[in-house]
CSV table of C-alpha atoms and ligand atoms in Angstrom, one decimal:
chain,number,residue,atom,x,y,z
A,1,MET,CA,36.3,-11.1,3.5
A,2,THR,CA,37.5,-8.9,6.4
A,3,GLU,CA,36.0,-9.0,9.9
A,4,ILE,CA,32.2,-9.2,9.7
A,5,ARG,CA,29.7,-9.3,12.5
A,6,TYR,CA,26.1,-10.5,12.6
A,7,ILE,CA,23.7,-9.3,15.3
A,8,ALA,CA,20.0,-9.9,15.7
A,9,PRO,CA,18.8,-7.5,18.4
A,10,SER,CA,15.3,-7.8,19.8
A,11,SER,CA,14.7,-4.1,20.3
A,12,LEU,CA,14.7,-1.2,17.9
A,13,GLU,CA,16.7,0.9,20.3
A,14,GLU,CA,19.5,-1.7,20.4
A,15,ALA,CA,19.4,-2.0,16.6
A,16,ILE,CA,19.7,1.8,16.2
A,17,GLY,CA,22.5,2.0,18.7
A,18,ALA,CA,24.5,-0.6,16.9
A,19,TYR,CA,23.7,0.9,13.5
A,20,ALA,CA,24.8,4.4,14.7
A,21,ALA,CA,28.0,2.9,16.4
A,22,ALA,CA,29.0,1.3,13.1
A,23,ALA,CA,29.0,4.7,11.4
A,24,GLY,CA,28.1,3.6,7.9
A,25,ALA,CA,29.9,0.3,7.9
A,26,ALA,CA,26.7,-1.7,8.8
A,27,ARG,CA,23.8,-2.9,6.8
A,28,ILE,CA,20.3,-3.8,7.9
A,29,LEU,CA,19.2,-7.3,7.0
A,30,ALA,CA,15.5,-8.0,6.4
A,31,GLY,CA,14.9,-10.9,4.0
A,32,GLY,CA,18.3,-10.7,2.5
A,33,THR,CA,17.1,-11.3,-1.1
A,34,ASP,CA,18.8,-8.2,-2.3
A,35,LEU,CA,21.5,-7.8,0.4
A,36,LEU,CA,22.9,-11.3,0.3
A,37,VAL,CA,23.0,-11.3,-3.5
A,38,GLN,CA,24.8,-7.9,-3.5
A,39,MET,CA,27.3,-9.2,-0.8
A,40,ARG,CA,28.0,-12.3,-3.0
A,41,ALA,CA,28.6,-10.1,-6.0
A,42,GLY,CA,31.0,-8.0,-3.9
A,43,VAL,CA,28.9,-4.9,-4.5
A,44,VAL,CA,28.6,-4.3,-0.7
A,45,SER,CA,30.8,-5.6,2.1
A,46,PRO,CA,29.3,-4.5,5.4
A,47,GLY,CA,31.3,-4.8,8.6
A,48,THR,CA,28.2,-5.5,10.6
A,49,ILE,CA,25.0,-7.1,9.6
A,50,ILE,CA,22.0,-6.1,11.7
A,51,ASP,CA,19.1,-8.5,11.4
A,52,ILE,CA,15.9,-6.7,12.3
A,53,LYS,CA,13.6,-9.8,12.1
A,54,LYS,CA,13.7,-10.3,15.9
A,55,ILE,CA,12.2,-6.9,16.5
A,56,ALA,CA,8.4,-7.3,17.0
A,57,GLU,CA,7.6,-3.9,15.5
A,58,ALA,CA,9.5,-4.7,12.3
A,59,THR,CA,7.8,-8.0,11.6
A,60,GLY,CA,4.2,-7.4,12.9
A,61,ILE,CA,1.0,-6.8,10.9
A,62,GLU,CA,-1.4,-4.6,13.0
A,63,GLU,CA,-4.8,-3.1,12.4
A,64,THR,CA,-4.7,0.5,13.6
A,65,PRO,CA,-7.5,1.9,15.8
A,66,GLU,CA,-8.6,4.1,12.9
A,67,GLY,CA,-9.2,1.1,10.6
A,68,GLY,CA,-5.9,1.1,8.7
A,69,PHE,CA,-3.0,-1.2,8.7
A,70,ARG,CA,0.6,-1.0,10.0
A,71,LEU,CA,3.0,-3.3,8.4
A,72,GLY,CA,6.5,-3.9,9.9
A,73,ALA,CA,9.2,-3.1,7.3
A,74,ALA,CA,10.5,-6.7,7.4
A,75,VAL,CA,7.3,-8.6,7.1
A,76,SER,CA,7.7,-11.3,4.4
A,77,GLY,CA,5.4,-11.5,1.4
A,78,ALA,CA,4.3,-14.9,2.5
A,79,ALA,CA,3.4,-13.7,6.0
A,80,LEU,CA,1.4,-10.8,4.5
A,81,ALA,CA,-0.5,-13.2,2.1
A,82,GLU,CA,-1.5,-15.3,5.1
A,83,HIS,CA,-3.1,-12.4,7.0
A,84,PRO,CA,-6.8,-13.0,7.1
A,85,ARG,CA,-7.9,-9.4,6.3
A,86,PHE,CA,-5.1,-7.5,4.7
A,87,GLY,CA,-5.7,-8.8,1.2
A,88,GLN,CA,-9.3,-7.9,1.4
A,89,ALA,CA,-8.6,-4.3,2.3
A,90,TRP,CA,-5.5,-3.8,0.0
A,91,PRO,CA,-5.5,-6.4,-2.8
A,92,GLY,CA,-3.3,-4.2,-4.9
A,93,VAL,CA,-0.6,-3.8,-2.3
A,94,LEU,CA,-0.8,-7.5,-1.6
A,95,GLU,CA,-0.5,-8.5,-5.3
A,96,ALA,CA,2.4,-6.1,-5.8
A,97,VAL,CA,4.3,-7.5,-2.8
A,98,ASN,CA,3.5,-11.1,-3.9
A,99,LEU,CA,4.9,-10.5,-7.4
A,100,ILE,CA,8.4,-10.1,-5.9
A,101,GLY,CA,10.3,-13.2,-7.0
A,102,SER,CA,9.4,-16.9,-6.6
A,103,THR,CA,7.7,-18.7,-3.8
A,104,GLN,CA,11.2,-19.1,-2.1
A,105,VAL,CA,11.9,-15.4,-2.4
A,106,GLN,CA,8.4,-14.6,-1.0
A,107,GLY,CA,9.4,-16.6,2.1
A,108,ARG,CA,11.8,-13.9,3.0
A,109,ALA,CA,11.5,-10.7,0.8
A,110,SER,CA,9.9,-7.7,2.5
A,111,PRO,CA,8.2,-4.5,1.4
A,112,GLY,CA,10.8,-2.6,3.5
A,113,GLY,CA,13.7,-4.2,1.8
A,114,ASN,CA,12.1,-3.6,-1.6
A,115,LEU,CA,11.8,0.2,-0.8
A,116,CYS,CA,15.2,0.5,0.9
A,117,ASN,CA,16.9,-1.2,-2.0
A,118,GLY,CA,16.0,1.8,-4.0
A,119,SER,CA,15.2,0.2,-7.3
A,120,PRO,CA,12.9,2.3,-9.5
A,121,ALA,CA,11.4,-1.1,-10.6
A,122,GLY,CA,10.7,-2.4,-7.1
A,123,ASP,CA,7.2,-3.9,-7.5
A,124,SER,CA,5.7,-3.0,-4.1
A,125,VAL,CA,6.6,0.6,-4.3
A,126,PRO,CA,4.0,2.0,-6.9
A,127,ALA,CA,1.3,0.1,-5.0
A,128,MET,CA,2.4,1.6,-1.7
A,129,VAL,CA,2.5,5.1,-3.3
A,130,ALA,CA,-1.0,4.6,-4.7
A,131,ALA,CA,-2.2,3.4,-1.3
A,132,GLY,CA,-1.0,6.6,0.3
A,133,ALA,CA,1.3,4.7,2.7
A,134,VAL,CA,3.3,6.7,5.2
A,135,VAL,CA,6.6,5.3,6.3
A,136,THR,CA,7.9,5.5,9.9
A,137,LEU,CA,11.6,5.9,10.3
A,138,GLN,CA,13.7,5.9,13.5
A,139,GLY,CA,17.3,6.9,14.0
A,140,PRO,CA,19.5,8.4,16.7
A,141,ASN,CA,17.5,11.6,16.6
A,142,GLY,CA,14.2,9.9,17.1
A,143,ARG,CA,11.2,9.1,15.0
A,144,ARG,CA,9.7,10.8,11.9
A,145,THR,CA,7.3,9.9,9.2
A,146,MET,CA,7.1,10.8,5.5
A,147,PRO,CA,4.8,9.8,2.6
A,148,VAL,CA,6.3,6.8,0.9
A,149,GLU,CA,6.8,8.7,-2.4
A,150,ALA,CA,9.2,11.0,-0.7
A,151,PHE,CA,11.4,8.1,0.4
A,152,PRO,CA,13.4,7.2,-2.8
A,153,ALA,CA,16.1,9.6,-3.9
A,154,GLY,CA,17.3,7.9,-7.1
A,155,PRO,CA,18.4,4.5,-8.3
A,156,GLY,CA,19.8,2.7,-5.3
A,157,ARG,CA,19.4,5.8,-3.1
A,158,THR,CA,16.9,6.8,-0.4
A,159,ASN,CA,16.2,9.7,1.9
A,160,LEU,CA,17.0,7.8,5.0
A,161,ALA,CA,19.3,9.9,7.1
A,162,PRO,CA,22.5,8.3,8.4
A,163,GLY,CA,21.7,5.8,11.1
A,164,GLU,CA,18.0,5.7,10.3
A,165,ILE,CA,16.0,2.5,9.9
A,166,LEU,CA,12.7,2.1,8.2
A,167,VAL,CA,10.4,0.7,10.8
A,168,SER,CA,6.9,0.4,9.3
A,169,PHE,CA,4.4,1.3,6.7
A,170,THR,CA,1.0,2.8,7.7
A,171,LEU,CA,-1.9,2.4,5.3
A,172,PRO,CA,-4.9,4.6,5.8
A,173,PRO,CA,-8.5,3.5,6.7
A,174,ARG,CA,-10.6,2.3,3.8
A,175,PRO,CA,-13.8,4.3,3.0
A,176,LYS,CA,-16.6,2.3,1.5
A,177,GLY,CA,-16.3,1.8,-2.3
A,178,SER,CA,-12.5,1.7,-2.2
A,179,SER,CA,-10.0,-0.8,-3.7
A,180,ASP,CA,-6.7,-1.0,-5.4
A,181,ALA,CA,-4.7,-2.9,-8.0
A,182,TYR,CA,-1.2,-3.3,-9.3
A,183,LEU,CA,0.0,-4.5,-12.7
A,184,ARG,CA,3.4,-4.8,-14.2
A,185,MET,CA,4.7,-5.5,-17.7
A,186,ILE,CA,7.5,-8.0,-17.9
A,187,PRO,CA,8.9,-9.9,-20.8
A,188,ARG,CA,7.9,-13.3,-19.2
A,189,THR,CA,5.1,-14.2,-16.8
A,190,GLU,CA,7.1,-14.8,-13.7
A,191,MET,CA,10.5,-13.9,-12.1
A,192,ASP,CA,11.5,-10.8,-14.1
A,193,ILE,CA,12.1,-7.1,-13.5
A,194,ALA,CA,9.2,-4.7,-14.4
A,195,VAL,CA,9.5,-2.7,-17.6
A,196,VAL,CA,6.6,-0.6,-16.3
A,197,GLY,CA,4.6,-1.0,-13.0
A,198,VAL,CA,1.3,0.8,-12.2
A,199,GLY,CA,-0.5,1.0,-8.9
A,200,VAL,CA,-4.0,2.5,-8.8
A,201,ASN,CA,-6.1,3.1,-5.7
A,202,LEU,CA,-9.7,4.3,-6.1
A,203,THR,CA,-12.8,5.3,-4.2
A,204,LEU,CA,-16.1,5.2,-6.0
A,205,GLU,CA,-19.5,6.6,-5.0
A,206,ASN,CA,-22.4,5.6,-7.2
A,207,GLY,CA,-19.9,5.0,-10.0
A,208,THR,CA,-18.2,8.3,-9.7
A,209,VAL,CA,-14.5,8.5,-8.6
A,210,THR,CA,-14.3,10.5,-5.5
A,211,ALA,CA,-10.6,9.7,-4.7
A,212,ALA,CA,-7.7,8.3,-6.7
A,213,ARG,CA,-4.0,7.9,-6.5
A,214,VAL,CA,-1.7,6.5,-9.1
A,215,GLY,CA,1.9,5.2,-8.6
A,216,LEU,CA,4.1,4.6,-11.6
A,217,GLY,CA,7.3,2.4,-11.5
A,218,ALA,CA,10.3,1.6,-13.7
A,219,VAL,CA,9.9,4.6,-16.0
A,220,ALA,CA,12.0,7.2,-14.1
A,221,PRO,CA,14.9,7.3,-11.6
A,222,THR,CA,12.4,6.9,-8.8
A,223,VAL,CA,8.8,5.6,-8.5
A,224,LEU,CA,6.4,8.4,-9.2
A,225,LEU,CA,3.1,9.7,-7.7
A,226,VAL,CA,1.3,10.9,-10.8
A,227,GLU,CA,-1.1,13.5,-9.5
A,228,ALA,CA,-2.2,14.6,-12.9
A,229,ALA,CA,-3.5,11.1,-13.6
A,230,ALA,CA,-5.4,11.0,-10.4
A,231,LYS,CA,-6.9,14.4,-11.2
A,232,ALA,CA,-8.1,13.2,-14.5
A,233,LEU,CA,-9.9,10.3,-12.9
A,234,ILE,CA,-11.5,12.1,-9.9
A,235,GLY,CA,-15.0,13.3,-10.7
A,236,SER,CA,-15.3,11.1,-13.7
A,237,LYS,CA,-17.3,7.9,-14.1
A,238,LEU,CA,-14.3,6.4,-15.8
A,239,GLU,CA,-15.4,7.4,-19.3
A,240,GLU,CA,-13.0,6.8,-22.1
A,241,ALA,CA,-12.0,10.5,-22.2
A,242,ALA,CA,-11.1,10.5,-18.5
A,243,LEU,CA,-9.1,7.2,-18.9
A,244,GLU,CA,-7.3,8.6,-21.9
A,245,ALA,CA,-6.4,11.8,-20.0
A,246,ALA,CA,-5.1,9.8,-17.1
A,247,ALA,CA,-3.1,7.5,-19.5
A,248,GLU,CA,-1.7,10.6,-21.2
A,249,ALA,CA,-0.7,12.0,-17.8
A,250,CYS,CA,1.2,8.7,-17.1
A,251,ARG,CA,3.0,8.9,-20.5
A,252,ALA,CA,3.9,12.5,-19.8
A,253,ALA,CA,5.4,11.6,-16.4
A,254,CYS,CA,7.7,8.9,-18.0
A,255,LYS,CA,11.5,9.6,-18.1
A,256,PRO,CA,12.5,6.1,-18.8
A,257,ILE,CA,15.8,4.4,-19.7
A,258,ASP,CA,16.4,2.5,-22.9
A,259,ASP,CA,17.5,-1.0,-22.2
A,260,LYS,CA,17.3,-4.6,-23.4
A,261,ARG,CA,13.9,-5.0,-21.5
A,262,GLY,CA,12.3,-2.0,-23.2
A,263,THR,CA,13.0,1.1,-25.2
A,264,ILE,CA,11.9,4.5,-24.2
A,265,VAL,CA,9.1,4.5,-26.7
A,266,TYR,CA,7.8,1.1,-25.6
A,267,ARG,CA,7.9,1.9,-21.9
A,268,THR,CA,6.1,5.2,-22.4
A,269,LYS,CA,3.4,3.6,-24.5
A,270,VAL,CA,3.0,0.7,-22.1
A,271,ALA,CA,2.6,3.1,-19.1
A,272,GLY,CA,-0.6,4.4,-20.7
A,273,VAL,CA,-1.9,1.0,-21.5
A,274,LEU,CA,-1.2,-0.4,-18.1
A,275,LEU,CA,-2.8,2.6,-16.4
A,276,LYS,CA,-6.1,1.8,-18.1
A,277,ARG,CA,-6.0,-1.9,-17.3
A,278,THR,CA,-5.1,-1.3,-13.7
A,279,VAL,CA,-7.9,1.3,-13.3
A,280,ALA,CA,-10.4,-1.3,-14.6
A,281,ILE,CA,-9.3,-3.9,-12.1
A,282,ALA,CA,-9.3,-1.4,-9.2
A,283,ALA,CA,-12.7,-0.1,-10.2
A,284,GLU,CA,-14.2,-3.6,-10.5
A,285,ARG,CA,-12.9,-4.5,-7.0
A,286,ALA,CA,-14.1,-1.1,-5.5
A,287,GLY,CA,-17.6,-1.8,-6.9
A,288,ARG,CA,-17.8,-4.9,-4.7
A,289,ASN,CA,-16.7,-3.1,-1.5
B,1,MET,CA,37.4,-13.4,14.4
B,2,ALA,CA,35.7,-15.9,16.7
B,3,LYS,CA,33.2,-18.3,15.1
B,4,MET,CA,29.6,-18.0,16.0
B,5,HIS,CA,27.8,-20.7,17.9
B,6,VAL,CA,24.3,-21.5,16.6
B,7,ALA,CA,21.7,-23.8,18.2
B,8,THR,CA,18.9,-24.8,15.9
B,9,THR,CA,16.6,-27.7,15.0
B,10,ILE,CA,17.1,-29.6,11.7
B,11,ASN,CA,14.6,-32.2,10.6
B,12,GLY,CA,13.2,-32.4,14.1
B,13,GLU,CA,16.6,-32.9,15.8
B,14,PRO,CA,18.4,-30.3,17.9
B,15,GLU,CA,21.6,-29.4,16.2
B,16,GLU,CA,24.5,-27.1,17.0
B,17,PHE,CA,27.2,-25.7,14.8
B,18,LEU,CA,29.9,-23.1,14.5
B,19,CYS,CA,30.0,-20.7,11.6
B,20,GLU,CA,31.4,-17.5,10.2
B,21,PRO,CA,28.8,-14.7,10.4
B,22,HIS,CA,28.7,-14.4,6.6
B,23,ASP,CA,28.4,-18.2,5.8
B,24,SER,CA,25.2,-19.1,4.0
B,25,MET,CA,22.9,-21.7,5.5
B,26,LEU,CA,23.5,-23.7,2.3
B,27,ASP,CA,27.3,-23.6,3.0
B,28,LEU,CA,26.7,-25.0,6.5
B,29,LEU,CA,24.2,-27.7,5.4
B,30,ARG,CA,26.5,-28.9,2.6
B,31,GLY,CA,29.7,-28.4,4.6
B,32,ALA,CA,29.9,-28.9,8.4
B,33,LEU,CA,26.5,-30.6,8.7
B,34,GLY,CA,27.1,-33.0,5.8
B,35,LEU,CA,23.5,-32.6,4.4
B,36,THR,CA,24.3,-32.4,0.7
B,37,GLY,CA,20.8,-32.8,-0.6
B,38,ALA,CA,20.3,-29.1,-1.1
B,39,LYS,CA,22.3,-28.0,-4.1
B,40,GLU,CA,23.9,-24.8,-5.1
B,41,GLY,CA,22.8,-24.0,-8.6
B,42,CYS,CA,23.3,-20.3,-8.6
B,43,GLY,CA,23.8,-18.8,-5.2
B,44,THR,CA,21.6,-15.9,-6.1
B,45,GLY,CA,18.1,-17.0,-5.4
B,46,ASP,CA,17.2,-17.8,-9.0
B,47,CYS,CA,17.2,-21.6,-9.3
B,48,GLY,CA,15.6,-23.0,-6.2
B,49,ALA,CA,18.0,-26.0,-6.0
B,50,CYS,CA,18.9,-25.0,-2.4
B,51,SER,CA,15.3,-24.8,-1.2
B,52,ILE,CA,14.7,-25.7,2.5
B,53,MET,CA,11.9,-25.0,4.9
B,54,LEU,CA,12.5,-22.3,7.6
B,55,ASP,CA,9.9,-22.3,10.3
B,56,GLY,CA,7.5,-23.9,7.9
B,57,ARG,CA,8.2,-21.5,5.0
B,58,LEU,CA,10.0,-22.3,1.8
B,59,VAL,CA,13.2,-20.3,1.4
B,60,CYS,CA,16.4,-20.4,-0.6
B,61,SER,CA,19.2,-21.5,1.8
B,62,CYS,CA,21.7,-19.7,-0.4
B,63,LEU,CA,20.0,-16.4,0.6
B,64,MET,CA,20.0,-17.1,4.3
B,65,LEU,CA,22.9,-16.5,6.7
B,66,ALA,CA,23.8,-19.5,8.8
B,67,PRO,CA,23.5,-17.5,12.1
B,68,GLU,CA,19.9,-16.7,11.2
B,69,ALA,CA,19.2,-20.4,12.1
B,70,GLU,CA,19.5,-19.7,15.8
B,71,GLY,CA,16.4,-20.8,17.6
B,72,ARG,CA,14.6,-21.6,14.3
B,73,LYS,CA,13.3,-24.9,12.8
B,74,ILE,CA,14.8,-26.1,9.5
B,75,ASP,CA,13.6,-28.9,7.3
B,76,THR,CA,15.7,-30.3,4.5
B,77,ILE,CA,15.2,-33.0,1.8
B,78,GLU,CA,17.0,-35.4,4.1
B,79,GLY,CA,14.0,-35.4,6.4
B,80,MET,CA,11.4,-36.1,3.7
B,81,ALA,CA,11.5,-39.9,3.6
B,82,GLN,CA,10.5,-41.7,6.8
B,83,GLY,CA,13.3,-44.2,7.1
B,84,GLU,CA,13.1,-46.5,4.0
B,85,THR,CA,9.6,-45.2,3.1
B,86,LEU,CA,9.7,-42.5,0.5
B,87,HIS,CA,7.3,-39.6,0.6
B,88,PRO,CA,4.6,-40.0,-2.0
B,89,LEU,CA,6.1,-37.2,-4.1
B,90,GLN,CA,9.5,-38.9,-4.1
B,91,GLN,CA,7.9,-42.2,-5.1
B,92,LYS,CA,5.9,-40.6,-7.9
B,93,PHE,CA,8.9,-38.7,-9.2
B,94,LEU,CA,10.7,-42.1,-9.6
B,95,GLU,CA,7.7,-43.8,-11.2
B,96,MET,CA,7.0,-41.0,-13.6
B,97,ALA,CA,10.7,-40.3,-14.4
B,98,ALA,CA,10.2,-36.6,-13.3
B,99,LEU,CA,14.0,-36.2,-13.0
B,100,GLN,CA,17.1,-36.7,-15.1
B,101,CYS,CA,20.3,-35.4,-13.7
B,102,GLY,CA,18.6,-34.8,-10.3
B,103,ILE,CA,20.3,-31.5,-9.4
B,104,CYS,CA,17.0,-29.6,-9.2
B,105,THR,CA,15.1,-32.5,-7.7
B,106,PRO,CA,15.6,-31.9,-3.9
B,107,GLY,CA,14.5,-28.3,-4.3
B,108,VAL,CA,11.6,-29.3,-6.5
B,109,LEU,CA,10.5,-31.9,-4.0
B,110,MET,CA,10.7,-29.5,-1.0
B,111,ALA,CA,8.8,-26.9,-3.0
B,112,SER,CA,6.1,-29.3,-4.1
B,113,ARG,CA,5.6,-30.7,-0.7
B,114,ALA,CA,5.2,-27.1,0.6
B,115,LEU,CA,2.5,-26.5,-2.1
B,116,LEU,CA,0.6,-29.7,-1.3
B,117,GLU,CA,0.6,-28.9,2.4
B,118,ARG,CA,-1.1,-25.6,1.6
B,119,ASN,CA,-3.2,-26.6,-1.3
B,120,PRO,CA,-4.0,-30.4,-1.7
B,121,ASP,CA,-5.8,-29.8,-5.0
B,122,PRO,CA,-3.8,-27.4,-7.1
B,123,THR,CA,-4.5,-26.6,-10.8
B,124,GLU,CA,-1.7,-27.1,-13.3
B,125,THR,CA,-1.3,-23.3,-13.5
B,126,GLU,CA,-1.0,-23.1,-9.7
B,127,VAL,CA,1.7,-25.8,-9.8
B,128,ARG,CA,3.6,-24.0,-12.5
B,129,PHE,CA,3.5,-20.6,-10.7
B,130,TRP,CA,4.4,-22.2,-7.4
B,131,LEU,CA,7.4,-23.9,-9.0
B,132,ALA,CA,8.5,-20.9,-11.1
B,133,GLY,CA,11.5,-20.5,-8.8
B,134,ASN,CA,12.7,-24.0,-9.4
B,135,LEU,CA,14.7,-24.2,-12.6
B,136,CYS,CA,15.3,-27.5,-14.3
B,137,ARG,CA,17.7,-27.8,-17.2
B,138,CYS,CA,16.7,-31.4,-18.1
B,139,THR,CA,13.1,-32.4,-17.9
B,140,GLY,CA,11.3,-29.5,-19.6
B,141,TYR,CA,9.1,-29.3,-16.5
B,142,ASP,CA,6.2,-31.3,-18.0
B,143,LYS,CA,7.0,-34.5,-16.2
B,144,ILE,CA,7.6,-32.6,-12.9
B,145,VAL,CA,4.2,-30.9,-13.1
B,146,ARG,CA,2.4,-34.0,-14.0
B,147,ALA,CA,4.1,-36.0,-11.2
B,148,VAL,CA,3.0,-33.3,-8.7
B,149,LEU,CA,-0.6,-33.3,-9.9
B,150,GLU,CA,-0.7,-37.1,-9.9
B,151,THR,CA,0.7,-37.2,-6.3
B,152,ALA,CA,-1.8,-34.6,-5.2
B,153,ALA,CA,-4.7,-36.7,-6.6
B,154,GLU,CA,-3.3,-39.9,-5.0
B,155,MET,CA,-2.8,-38.2,-1.6
B,156,ARG,CA,-6.4,-36.8,-1.8
B,157,GLY,CA,-7.6,-40.3,-2.5
B,158,ALA,CA,-5.7,-41.8,0.4
B,159,ALA,CA,-6.8,-39.1,2.9
C,301,FAD,C1,15.3,-14.5,-7.6
C,301,FAD,C2,14.9,-13.1,-7.2
C,301,FAD,C3,13.8,-12.5,-7.8
C,301,FAD,C4,13.4,-11.2,-7.5
C,301,FAD,N1,12.3,-10.7,-8.1
C,301,FAD,C5,11.8,-9.4,-7.8
C,301,FAD,C6,10.7,-8.9,-8.4
C,301,FAD,O1,10.0,-9.5,-9.2
C,301,FAD,N2,10.3,-7.6,-8.1
C,301,FAD,C7,11.0,-6.9,-7.2
C,301,FAD,O2,10.6,-5.7,-7.0
C,301,FAD,N3,12.2,-7.4,-6.6
C,301,FAD,C8,12.6,-8.6,-6.9
C,301,FAD,N4,13.7,-9.1,-6.3
C,301,FAD,C9,14.5,-8.3,-5.4
C,301,FAD,C10,14.2,-8.4,-3.9
C,301,FAD,O3,13.7,-9.7,-3.6
C,301,FAD,C11,13.2,-7.4,-3.4
C,301,FAD,O4,13.7,-6.1,-3.6
C,301,FAD,C12,12.8,-7.6,-1.9
C,301,FAD,O5,11.7,-6.9,-1.6
C,301,FAD,C13,13.9,-7.2,-1.0
C,301,FAD,O6,13.5,-7.4,0.4
C,301,FAD,P1,14.4,-8.1,1.5
C,301,FAD,O7,13.6,-8.1,2.7
C,301,FAD,O8,14.9,-9.4,1.0
C,301,FAD,O9,15.6,-7.0,1.5
C,301,FAD,P2,17.1,-7.1,2.0
C,301,FAD,O10,17.9,-7.8,1.0
C,301,FAD,O11,17.1,-7.6,3.4
C,301,FAD,O12,17.4,-5.5,2.0
C,301,FAD,C14,17.5,-4.8,0.8
C,301,FAD,C15,18.3,-3.5,1.1
C,301,FAD,O13,17.5,-2.6,2.0
C,301,FAD,C16,18.2,-2.4,3.2
C,301,FAD,N5,17.1,-2.5,4.2
C,301,FAD,C17,16.3,-3.6,4.3
C,301,FAD,N6,15.4,-3.3,5.3
C,301,FAD,C18,15.7,-2.1,5.8
C,301,FAD,C19,15.1,-1.3,6.8
C,301,FAD,N7,14.0,-1.7,7.5
C,301,FAD,N8,15.7,-0.1,7.1
C,301,FAD,C20,16.8,0.4,6.4
C,301,FAD,N9,17.4,-0.4,5.4
C,301,FAD,C21,16.8,-1.6,5.1
C,301,FAD,C22,19.3,-3.5,3.3
C,301,FAD,O14,20.4,-3.1,4.0
C,301,FAD,C23,19.6,-3.7,1.8
C,301,FAD,O15,20.5,-2.7,1.4
C,301,FAD,C24,14.1,-10.4,-6.6
C,301,FAD,C25,15.2,-11.0,-5.9
C,301,FAD,C26,15.6,-12.3,-6.2
C,301,FAD,C27,16.8,-12.9,-5.5
C,302,FES,S1,21.4,-21.9,-5.2
C,302,FES,FE1,19.9,-20.9,-4.1
C,302,FES,S2,18.5,-20.4,-5.5
C,302,FES,FE2,20.1,-21.2,-6.8
C,303,FES,S1,16.7,-33.0,-13.6
C,303,FES,FE1,18.5,-32.0,-14.2
C,303,FES,S2,18.1,-30.0,-13.6
C,303,FES,FE2,16.2,-30.9,-13.3
């Protein structure tokens, strides 16, 4: 290995300065559960590693004045699970983040790393998309925000501009009667890569869906926001016809790969099945809120 | 390239070491620090043989850079027994033969202790999910799971 540097700045400005100065030869380190595996495999060999876990904004969990949440990009799954209120407001996002790897992986893995790694099968991403999360990015030219679904650009690629760091996720306030859920299909029950992942976020008023968002993972080059599925649910009382229309919208959105984990036909069919199951869980939770 | 100087706490004792920026914590533990309890089964986060506690959280030391230890608290399997007195989990693993070759055992013990600290009364399913990242090629897991459940019951009784 050639010269390699490790730095752990305590301010975002310092991190961005160092990242820009390295001109593409640096990598951001959050939990390292993707980065260090890739470095060992020789897939990436950064000149500088910039650890962002000493930056308060990147590791904090904050409730916003509006009643939403702001999650630092490098918050670990274990830390998120320990928050006294987050899982109550966003059980779907929490279960998606907590599905990433084993207990040991949870001690380090972050939603920011999951998103920046750019895998179409990243488990937290469909749940974040369904939640309507907005990401805050900061680079040499300042700050900007974008909806989380606009962030992935393709397998392993993102729309981060050169020198930009993902700082945080902002989740909106929760109206009464809202909840979410995430389900994935994997060939075993733990420690595997999703064949399909579905995130659903619903608001119900007297049994009628007044707002819905659906995120779909592992069936296209990027995680998808399936607006047609949400449309099929909104205004319905989740009757079979509405569920079937939403499932069909998910199947239609699939552009999956054929691989050892699942064929195109299988992934497409499962996308519809999982949509229905995930809606049922989200609706049951929303009914209690 | 100059080595990095790192000051940390290992098993309650202040410790300093020099490392390369890309060294893993596991490399340092097993190498310069001579703490060979943590094992390298895979180096990619899959097997859990390298499990340690970092600021009270279970992590894979193979997926942690040694310089990340600066200012943090690390606990390893070497700190589990109090002198000659084994931790109840260690004792129970011996009694119930919950190990064969022993390669996975330090990681399994660290993970099991972390579980019982958070949940003194886990169900079998909870034990199996919590230990899903600790692979064992020998025991078939059943003895491990039973030893953890037995220890939990015993520790609850003693408390
Ligand atoms: C055993 C094992 C099991 C796993 N199981 C799953 C699973 O079930 N589901 C799943 O989705 N994933 C899984 N993963 C993959 C991985 O754990 C996740 O993708 C995790 O969320 C990555 O987060 P991290 O904080 O460790 O990222 P890191 O490894 O620190 O970073 C990942 C990438 O993103 C970049 N990056 C990180 N943070 C930022 C930032 N704030 N700004 C800009 N760039 C950034 C890094 O440079 C790197 O390229 C598994 C990994 C292992 C080792
Ligand atoms: S050696 Fe670290 S998980 Fe296998
Ligand atoms: S006892 Fe041999 S790997 Fe578990």
